mmCIF file of C-alpha atoms in Angstrom:
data_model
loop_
_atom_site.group_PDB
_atom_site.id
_atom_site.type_symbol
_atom_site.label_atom_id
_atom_site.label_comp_id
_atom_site.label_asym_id
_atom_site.label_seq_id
_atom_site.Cartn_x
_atom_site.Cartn_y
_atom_site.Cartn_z
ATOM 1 C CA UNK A 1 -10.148 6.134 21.469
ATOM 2 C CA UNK A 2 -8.302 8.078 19.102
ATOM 3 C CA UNK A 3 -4.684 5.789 19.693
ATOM 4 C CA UNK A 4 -7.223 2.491 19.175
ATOM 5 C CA UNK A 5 -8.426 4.609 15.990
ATOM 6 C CA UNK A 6 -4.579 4.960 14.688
ATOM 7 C CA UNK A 7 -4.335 1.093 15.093
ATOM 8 C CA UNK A 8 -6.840 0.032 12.475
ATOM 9 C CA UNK A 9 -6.389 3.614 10.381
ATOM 10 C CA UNK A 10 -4.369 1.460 7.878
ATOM 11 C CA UNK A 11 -6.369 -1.174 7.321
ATOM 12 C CA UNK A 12 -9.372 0.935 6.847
ATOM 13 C CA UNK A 13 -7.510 3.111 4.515
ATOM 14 C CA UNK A 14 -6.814 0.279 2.293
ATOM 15 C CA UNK A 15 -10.574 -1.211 2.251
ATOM 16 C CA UNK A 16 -11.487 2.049 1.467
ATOM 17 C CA UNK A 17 -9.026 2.464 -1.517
ATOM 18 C CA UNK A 18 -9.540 -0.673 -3.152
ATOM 19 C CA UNK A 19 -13.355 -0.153 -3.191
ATOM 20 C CA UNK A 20 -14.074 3.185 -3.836
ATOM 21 C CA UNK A 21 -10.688 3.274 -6.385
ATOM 22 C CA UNK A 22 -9.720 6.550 -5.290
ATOM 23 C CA UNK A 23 -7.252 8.202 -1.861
ATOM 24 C CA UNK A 24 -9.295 11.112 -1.963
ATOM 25 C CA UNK A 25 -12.477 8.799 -1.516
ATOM 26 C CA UNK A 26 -10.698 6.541 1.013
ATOM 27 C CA UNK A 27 -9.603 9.560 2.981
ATOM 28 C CA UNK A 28 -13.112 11.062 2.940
ATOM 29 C CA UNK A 29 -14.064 7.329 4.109
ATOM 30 C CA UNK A 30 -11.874 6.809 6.823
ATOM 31 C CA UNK A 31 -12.895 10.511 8.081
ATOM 32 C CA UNK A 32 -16.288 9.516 7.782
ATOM 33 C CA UNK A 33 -15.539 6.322 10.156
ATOM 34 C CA UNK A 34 -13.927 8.263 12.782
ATOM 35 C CA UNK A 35 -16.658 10.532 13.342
ATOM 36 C CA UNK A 36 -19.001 7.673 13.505
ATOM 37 C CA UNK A 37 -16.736 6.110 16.115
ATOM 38 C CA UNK A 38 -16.762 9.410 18.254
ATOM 39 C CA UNK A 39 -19.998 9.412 18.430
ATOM 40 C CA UNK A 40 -20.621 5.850 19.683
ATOM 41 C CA UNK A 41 -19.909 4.745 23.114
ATOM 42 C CA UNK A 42 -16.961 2.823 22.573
ATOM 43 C CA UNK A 43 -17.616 0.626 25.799
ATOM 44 C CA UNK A 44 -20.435 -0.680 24.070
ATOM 45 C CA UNK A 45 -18.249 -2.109 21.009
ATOM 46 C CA UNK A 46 -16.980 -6.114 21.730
ATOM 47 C CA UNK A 47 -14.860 -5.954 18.288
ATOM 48 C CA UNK A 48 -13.514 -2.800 17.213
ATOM 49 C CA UNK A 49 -11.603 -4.191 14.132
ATOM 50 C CA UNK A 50 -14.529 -6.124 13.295
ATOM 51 C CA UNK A 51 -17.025 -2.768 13.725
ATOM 52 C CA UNK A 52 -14.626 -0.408 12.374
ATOM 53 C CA UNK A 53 -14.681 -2.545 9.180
ATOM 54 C CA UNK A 54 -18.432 -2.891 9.131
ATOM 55 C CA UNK A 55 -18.667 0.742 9.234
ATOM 56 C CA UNK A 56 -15.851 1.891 7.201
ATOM 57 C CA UNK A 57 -17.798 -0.599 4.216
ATOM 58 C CA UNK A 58 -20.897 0.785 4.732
ATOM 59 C CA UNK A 59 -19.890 4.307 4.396
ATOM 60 C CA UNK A 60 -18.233 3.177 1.036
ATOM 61 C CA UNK A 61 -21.638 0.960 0.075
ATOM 62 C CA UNK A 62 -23.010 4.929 0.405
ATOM 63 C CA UNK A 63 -20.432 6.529 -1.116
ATOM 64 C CA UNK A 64 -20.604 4.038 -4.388
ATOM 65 C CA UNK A 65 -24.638 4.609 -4.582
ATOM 66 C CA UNK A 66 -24.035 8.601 -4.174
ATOM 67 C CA UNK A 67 -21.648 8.371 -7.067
ATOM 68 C CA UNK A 68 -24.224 5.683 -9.154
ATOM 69 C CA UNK A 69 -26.715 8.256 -8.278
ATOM 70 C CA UNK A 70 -24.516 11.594 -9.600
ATOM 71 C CA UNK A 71 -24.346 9.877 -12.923
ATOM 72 C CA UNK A 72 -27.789 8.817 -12.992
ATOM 73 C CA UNK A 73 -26.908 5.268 -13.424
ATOM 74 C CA UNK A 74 -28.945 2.277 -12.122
ATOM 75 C CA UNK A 75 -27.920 0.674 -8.665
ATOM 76 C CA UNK A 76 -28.707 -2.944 -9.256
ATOM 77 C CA UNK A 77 -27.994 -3.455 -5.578
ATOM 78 C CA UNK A 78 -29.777 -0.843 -4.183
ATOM 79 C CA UNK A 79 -32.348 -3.155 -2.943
ATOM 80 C CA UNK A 80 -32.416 -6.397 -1.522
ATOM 81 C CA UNK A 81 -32.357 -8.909 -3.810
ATOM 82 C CA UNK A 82 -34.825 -11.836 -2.974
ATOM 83 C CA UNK A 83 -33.461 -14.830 -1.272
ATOM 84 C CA UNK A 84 -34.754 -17.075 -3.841
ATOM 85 C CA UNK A 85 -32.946 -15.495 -7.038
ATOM 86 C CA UNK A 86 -29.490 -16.554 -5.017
ATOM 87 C CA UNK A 87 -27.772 -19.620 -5.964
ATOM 88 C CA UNK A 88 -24.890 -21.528 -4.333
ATOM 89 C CA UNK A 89 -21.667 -21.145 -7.402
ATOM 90 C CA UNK A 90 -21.254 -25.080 -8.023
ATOM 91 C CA UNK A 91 -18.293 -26.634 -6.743
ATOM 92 C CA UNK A 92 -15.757 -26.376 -8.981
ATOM 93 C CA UNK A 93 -17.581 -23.478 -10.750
ATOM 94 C CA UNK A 94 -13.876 -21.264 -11.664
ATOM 95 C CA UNK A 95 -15.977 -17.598 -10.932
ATOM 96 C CA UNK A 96 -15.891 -19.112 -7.265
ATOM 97 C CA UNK A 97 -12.272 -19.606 -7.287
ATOM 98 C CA UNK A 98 -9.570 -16.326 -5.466
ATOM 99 C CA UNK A 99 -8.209 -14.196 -8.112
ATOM 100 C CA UNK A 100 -4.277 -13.389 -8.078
ATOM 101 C CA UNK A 101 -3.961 -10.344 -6.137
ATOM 102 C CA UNK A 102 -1.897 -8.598 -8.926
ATOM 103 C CA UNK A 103 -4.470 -9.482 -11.364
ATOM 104 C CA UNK A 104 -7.310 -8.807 -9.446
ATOM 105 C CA UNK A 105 -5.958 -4.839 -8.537
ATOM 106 C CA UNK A 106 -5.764 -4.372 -12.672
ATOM 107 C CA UNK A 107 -9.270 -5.969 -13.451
ATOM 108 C CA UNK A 108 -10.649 -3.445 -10.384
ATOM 109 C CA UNK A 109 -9.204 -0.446 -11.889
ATOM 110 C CA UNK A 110 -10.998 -1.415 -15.605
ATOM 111 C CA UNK A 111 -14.192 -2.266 -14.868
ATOM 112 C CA UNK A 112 -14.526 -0.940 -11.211
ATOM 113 C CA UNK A 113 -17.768 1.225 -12.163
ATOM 114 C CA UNK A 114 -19.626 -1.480 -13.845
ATOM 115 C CA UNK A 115 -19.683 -3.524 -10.302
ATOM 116 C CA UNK A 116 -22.386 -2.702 -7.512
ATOM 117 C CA UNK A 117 -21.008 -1.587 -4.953
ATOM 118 C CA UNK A 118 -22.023 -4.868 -2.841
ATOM 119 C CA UNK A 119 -20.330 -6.711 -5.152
ATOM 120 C CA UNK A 120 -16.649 -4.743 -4.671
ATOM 121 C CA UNK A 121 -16.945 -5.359 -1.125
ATOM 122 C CA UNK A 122 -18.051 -8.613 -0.704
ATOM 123 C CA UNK A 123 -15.039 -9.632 -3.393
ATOM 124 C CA UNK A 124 -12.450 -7.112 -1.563
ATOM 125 C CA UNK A 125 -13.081 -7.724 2.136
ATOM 126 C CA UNK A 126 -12.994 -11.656 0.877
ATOM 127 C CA UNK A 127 -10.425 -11.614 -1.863
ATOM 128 C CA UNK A 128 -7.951 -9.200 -0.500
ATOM 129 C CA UNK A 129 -8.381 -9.085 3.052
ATOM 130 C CA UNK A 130 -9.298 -12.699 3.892
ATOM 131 C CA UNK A 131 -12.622 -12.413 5.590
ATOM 132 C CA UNK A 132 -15.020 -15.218 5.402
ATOM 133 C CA UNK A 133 -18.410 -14.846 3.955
ATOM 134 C CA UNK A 134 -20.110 -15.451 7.221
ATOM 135 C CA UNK A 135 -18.380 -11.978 8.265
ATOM 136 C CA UNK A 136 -19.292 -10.922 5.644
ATOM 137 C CA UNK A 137 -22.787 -10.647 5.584
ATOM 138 C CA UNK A 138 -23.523 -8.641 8.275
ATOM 139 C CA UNK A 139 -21.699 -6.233 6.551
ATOM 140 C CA UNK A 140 -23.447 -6.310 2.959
ATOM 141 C CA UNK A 141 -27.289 -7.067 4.942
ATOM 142 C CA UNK A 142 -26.969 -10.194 3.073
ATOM 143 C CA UNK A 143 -26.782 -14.169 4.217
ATOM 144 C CA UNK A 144 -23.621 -16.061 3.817
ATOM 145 C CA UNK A 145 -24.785 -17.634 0.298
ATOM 146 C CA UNK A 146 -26.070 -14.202 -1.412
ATOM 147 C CA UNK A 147 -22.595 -12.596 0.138
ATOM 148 C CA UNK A 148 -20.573 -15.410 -1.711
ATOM 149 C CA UNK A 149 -22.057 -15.087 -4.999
ATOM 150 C CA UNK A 150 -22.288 -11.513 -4.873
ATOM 151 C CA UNK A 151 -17.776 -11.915 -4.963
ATOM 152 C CA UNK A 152 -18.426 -14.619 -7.243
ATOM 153 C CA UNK A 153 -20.361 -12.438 -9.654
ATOM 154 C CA UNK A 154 -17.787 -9.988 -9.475
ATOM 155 C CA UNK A 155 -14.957 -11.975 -9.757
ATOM 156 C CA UNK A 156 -16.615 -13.720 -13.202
ATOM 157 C CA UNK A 157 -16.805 -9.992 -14.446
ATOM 158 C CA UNK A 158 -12.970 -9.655 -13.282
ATOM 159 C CA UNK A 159 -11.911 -12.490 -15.178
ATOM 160 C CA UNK A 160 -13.255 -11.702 -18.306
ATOM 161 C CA UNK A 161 -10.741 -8.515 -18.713
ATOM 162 C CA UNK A 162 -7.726 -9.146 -20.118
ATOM 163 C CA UNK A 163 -5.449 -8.616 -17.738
ATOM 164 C CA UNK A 164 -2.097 -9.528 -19.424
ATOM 165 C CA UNK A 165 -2.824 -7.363 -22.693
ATOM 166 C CA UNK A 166 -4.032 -4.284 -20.235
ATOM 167 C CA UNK A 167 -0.779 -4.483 -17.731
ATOM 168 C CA UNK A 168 1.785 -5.070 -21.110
ATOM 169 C CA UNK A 169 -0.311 -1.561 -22.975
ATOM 170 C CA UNK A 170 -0.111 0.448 -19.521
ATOM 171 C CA UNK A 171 3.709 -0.910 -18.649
ATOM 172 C CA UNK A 172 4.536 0.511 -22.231
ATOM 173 C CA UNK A 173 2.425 3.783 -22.188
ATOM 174 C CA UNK A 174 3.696 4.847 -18.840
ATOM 175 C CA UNK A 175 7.502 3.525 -19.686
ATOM 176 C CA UNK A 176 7.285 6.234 -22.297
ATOM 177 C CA UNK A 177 5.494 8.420 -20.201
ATOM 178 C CA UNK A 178 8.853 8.904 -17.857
ATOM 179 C CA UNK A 179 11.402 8.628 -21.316
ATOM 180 C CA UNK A 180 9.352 11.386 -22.433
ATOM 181 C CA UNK A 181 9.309 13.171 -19.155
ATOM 182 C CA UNK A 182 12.942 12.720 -18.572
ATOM 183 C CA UNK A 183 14.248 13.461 -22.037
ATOM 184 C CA UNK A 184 12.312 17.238 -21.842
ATOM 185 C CA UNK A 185 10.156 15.880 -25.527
ATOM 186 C CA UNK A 186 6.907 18.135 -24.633
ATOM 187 C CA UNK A 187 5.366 16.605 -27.974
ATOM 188 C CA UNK A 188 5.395 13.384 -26.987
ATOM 189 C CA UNK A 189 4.203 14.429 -23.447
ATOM 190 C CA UNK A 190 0.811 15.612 -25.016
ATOM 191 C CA UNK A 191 0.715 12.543 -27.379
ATOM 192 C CA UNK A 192 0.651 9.983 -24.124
ATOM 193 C CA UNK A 193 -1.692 12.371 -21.901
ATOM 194 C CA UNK A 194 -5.760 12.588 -22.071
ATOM 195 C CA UNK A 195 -6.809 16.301 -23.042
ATOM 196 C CA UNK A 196 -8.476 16.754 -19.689
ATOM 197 C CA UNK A 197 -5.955 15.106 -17.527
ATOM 198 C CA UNK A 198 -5.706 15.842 -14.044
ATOM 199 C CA UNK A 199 -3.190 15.309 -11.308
ATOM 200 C CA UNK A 200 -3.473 15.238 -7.748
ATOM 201 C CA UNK A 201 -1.141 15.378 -5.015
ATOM 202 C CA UNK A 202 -0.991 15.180 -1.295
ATOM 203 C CA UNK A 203 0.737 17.501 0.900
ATOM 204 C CA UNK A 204 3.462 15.251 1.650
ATOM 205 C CA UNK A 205 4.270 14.960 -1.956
ATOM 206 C CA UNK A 206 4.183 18.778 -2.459
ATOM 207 C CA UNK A 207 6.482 19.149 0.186
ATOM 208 C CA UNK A 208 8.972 16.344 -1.551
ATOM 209 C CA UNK A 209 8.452 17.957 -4.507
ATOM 210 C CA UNK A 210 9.723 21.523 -3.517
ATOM 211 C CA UNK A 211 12.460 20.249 -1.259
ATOM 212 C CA UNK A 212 13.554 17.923 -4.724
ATOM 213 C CA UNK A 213 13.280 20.338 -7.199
ATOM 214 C CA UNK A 214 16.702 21.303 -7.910
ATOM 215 C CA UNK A 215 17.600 17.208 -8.081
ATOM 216 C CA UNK A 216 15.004 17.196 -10.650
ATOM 217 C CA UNK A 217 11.449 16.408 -9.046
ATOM 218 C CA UNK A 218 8.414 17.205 -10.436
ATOM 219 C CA UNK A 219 7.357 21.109 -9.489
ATOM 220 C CA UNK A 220 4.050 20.058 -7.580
ATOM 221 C CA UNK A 221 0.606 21.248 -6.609
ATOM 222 C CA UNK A 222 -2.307 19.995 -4.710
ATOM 223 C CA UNK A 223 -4.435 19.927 -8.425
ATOM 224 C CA UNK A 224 -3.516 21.157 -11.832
ATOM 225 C CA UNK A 225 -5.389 20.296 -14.530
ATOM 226 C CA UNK A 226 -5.376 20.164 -18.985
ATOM 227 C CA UNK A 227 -2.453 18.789 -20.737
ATOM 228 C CA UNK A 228 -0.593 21.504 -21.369
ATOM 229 C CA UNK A 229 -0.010 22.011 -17.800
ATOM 230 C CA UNK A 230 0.538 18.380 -16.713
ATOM 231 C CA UNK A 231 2.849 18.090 -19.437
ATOM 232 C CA UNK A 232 5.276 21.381 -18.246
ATOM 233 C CA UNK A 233 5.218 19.938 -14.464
ATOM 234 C CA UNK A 234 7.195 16.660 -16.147
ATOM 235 C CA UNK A 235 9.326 17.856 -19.093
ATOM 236 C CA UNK A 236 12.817 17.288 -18.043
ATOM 237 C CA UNK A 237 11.853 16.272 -14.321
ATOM 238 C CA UNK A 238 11.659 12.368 -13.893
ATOM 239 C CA UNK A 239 15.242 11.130 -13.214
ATOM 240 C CA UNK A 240 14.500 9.795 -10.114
ATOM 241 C CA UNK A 241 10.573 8.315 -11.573
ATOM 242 C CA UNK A 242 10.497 4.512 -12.157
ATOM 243 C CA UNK A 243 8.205 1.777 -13.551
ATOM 244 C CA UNK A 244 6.422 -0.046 -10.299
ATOM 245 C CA UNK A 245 3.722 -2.122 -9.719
ATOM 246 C CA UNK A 246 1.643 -0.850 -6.961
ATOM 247 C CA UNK A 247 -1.554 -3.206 -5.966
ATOM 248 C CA UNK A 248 -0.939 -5.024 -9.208
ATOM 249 C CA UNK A 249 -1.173 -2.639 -11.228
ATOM 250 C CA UNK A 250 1.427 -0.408 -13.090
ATOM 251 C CA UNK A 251 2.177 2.452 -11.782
ATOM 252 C CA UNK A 252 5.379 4.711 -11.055
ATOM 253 C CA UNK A 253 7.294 5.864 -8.290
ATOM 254 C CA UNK A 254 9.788 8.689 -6.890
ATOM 255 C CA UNK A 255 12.415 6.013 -5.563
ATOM 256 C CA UNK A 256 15.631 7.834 -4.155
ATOM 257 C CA UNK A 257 18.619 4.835 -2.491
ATOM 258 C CA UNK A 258 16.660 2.255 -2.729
ATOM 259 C CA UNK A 259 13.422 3.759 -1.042
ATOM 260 C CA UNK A 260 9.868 4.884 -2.687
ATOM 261 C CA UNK A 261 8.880 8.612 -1.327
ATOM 262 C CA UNK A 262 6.480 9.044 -3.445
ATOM 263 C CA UNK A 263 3.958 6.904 -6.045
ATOM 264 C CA UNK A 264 2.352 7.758 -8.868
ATOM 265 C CA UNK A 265 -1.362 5.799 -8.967
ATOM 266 C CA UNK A 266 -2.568 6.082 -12.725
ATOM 267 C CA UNK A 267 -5.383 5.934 -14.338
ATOM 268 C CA UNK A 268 -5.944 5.353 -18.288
ATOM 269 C CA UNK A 269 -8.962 6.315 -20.649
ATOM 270 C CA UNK A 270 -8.438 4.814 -24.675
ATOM 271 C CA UNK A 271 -4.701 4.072 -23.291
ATOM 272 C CA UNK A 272 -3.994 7.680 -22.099
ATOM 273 C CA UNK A 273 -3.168 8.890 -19.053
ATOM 274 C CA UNK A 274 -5.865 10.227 -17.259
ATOM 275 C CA UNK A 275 -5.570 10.893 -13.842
ATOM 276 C CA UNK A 276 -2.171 11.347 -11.643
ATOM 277 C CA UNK A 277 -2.629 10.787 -8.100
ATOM 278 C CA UNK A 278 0.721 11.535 -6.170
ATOM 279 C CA UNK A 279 1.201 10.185 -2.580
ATOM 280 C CA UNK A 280 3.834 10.951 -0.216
ATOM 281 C CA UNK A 281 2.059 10.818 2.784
ATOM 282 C CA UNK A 282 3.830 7.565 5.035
ATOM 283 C CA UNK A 283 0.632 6.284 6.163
ATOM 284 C CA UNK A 284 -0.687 5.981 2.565
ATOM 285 C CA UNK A 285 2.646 4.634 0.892
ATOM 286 C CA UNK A 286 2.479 1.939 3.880
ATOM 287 C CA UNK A 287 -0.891 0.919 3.075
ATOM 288 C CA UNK A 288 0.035 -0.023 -0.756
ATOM 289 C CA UNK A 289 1.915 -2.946 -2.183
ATOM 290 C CA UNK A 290 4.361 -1.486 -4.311
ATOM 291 C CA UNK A 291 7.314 -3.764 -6.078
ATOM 292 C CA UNK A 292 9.948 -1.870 -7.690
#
């Protein structure tokens, strides 16, 4: 079980990322799916992919709502909607129509909370991962037409962003992010980072860190937090930190003869860096599309 588990660990990972927005989230996810799987008799499963990613988006589908519900938000799709209020998108109708994958993984990242959580994985599992509405809806407790224009509603709110005026601020903020970083200027460190910034690292990217630090790596921890702090970790330590696009989105990455050890997902709040998520760990970096 566990080896079949491995397999599809990936793939899950990835669902998991893209909806929820977060490796922390996917890992709880994909944790959360294992321990489901152990406790179901696995002779009893025809289609592991196919369950595996049934379950995996339905723990997501409940980790969205727990989140909605934290902030005391609405759900909209916490109930089921009534079969009549669905419509079939026209044919032709653009909202119906496959996003870019670059441009889609920017739009996500802005307005991820503002979707349902339905919504982000009807439009991921059929945007980015090619399944077809009649798959589906099984997953979402939806037919085939609701699943459809639950993507389509989302991918109308995704195309409404401006993704070419986001990716060209972001590029710029986090190009001077690593001239800052690399040229020791602590001032303009603080100037390009939220207040309450926070960055995150795995334990494979702690461990790269401290084996890199004399070449000039970023001194690492699992979380530090505040601007100050953040700011000290990168004066003077981002030789080897370059511009990347990871899931079509900018981003930055520890690339070392050619290769990318480490990635830097960011997050931006009034174009400042937010969050810093650093991930070394193979099985992540596999799982994202990064283009130097």
């Amino acid at each position: 079980m566990a080896e079949q588990f491995v397999t599809h660990r990936p793939k899950l990972y990835a669902i998991a990322h893209r909806a929820l927005g977060s490796p922390w989230g996917a890992d709880d996810a994909v944790q959360e799916a294992w321990l489901r799987l152990q406790r179901t008799d696995i002779a009893t499963i025809k289609n592991l992919e196919a369950w595996l990613t049934t379950v995996i988006s339905r723990v997501c589908i409940d980790m969205i709502r727990q989140q909605a519900s934290r902030r005391e938000d609405l759900d909209r799709d916490s109930t089921p909607e009534a079969e009549s209020s669905v419509r079939t998108p026209a044919d032709g109708d653009p909202s119906d129509s496959l996003m870019r994958i670059d441009d889609l993984g920017l739009a996500m990242q802005v307005v991820l909370d503002s979707l349902g959580p339905l919504e982000r994985l009807a439009l991921v599992l059929h945007d980015v991962f090619a399944l077809s509405y009649d798959d589906i809806a099984p997953i979402v407790e939806r037919t085939p037409t609701a699943a459809r224009q639950l993507a389509s509603r989302a991918r109308a709110r995704l195309r409404a962003v401006d993704v070419g005026g986001i990716r060209e601020r972001q590029d710029a903020a986090i190009g001077a992010f690593l001239d800052a970083a690399r040229n020791g200027d602590f001032g303009g460190l603080l100037q390009l980072l939220d207040p309450e910034i926070e960055l995150r690292s795995d334990g494979a990217a702690v461990e790269l860190a401290t084996a890199g630090a004399d070449h000039g790596a970023p001194l690492l921890e699992d979380s530090i937090r505040g601007v100050d702090a953040v700011a000290r970790v990168f004066a003077g330590r981002a030789e080897l930190t370059r511009l990347v696009s990871i899931d079509g989105a900018p981003a930055a990455a520890y690339v070392a003869d050619g290769t990318v050890h480490a990635v830097y997902l960011i997050t931006f709040v009034d174009d400042r860096i937010a969050t810093l998520d650093v991930l070394a760990d193979a099985e992540r970096l596999a799982s994202l599309q990064t283009v130097i």
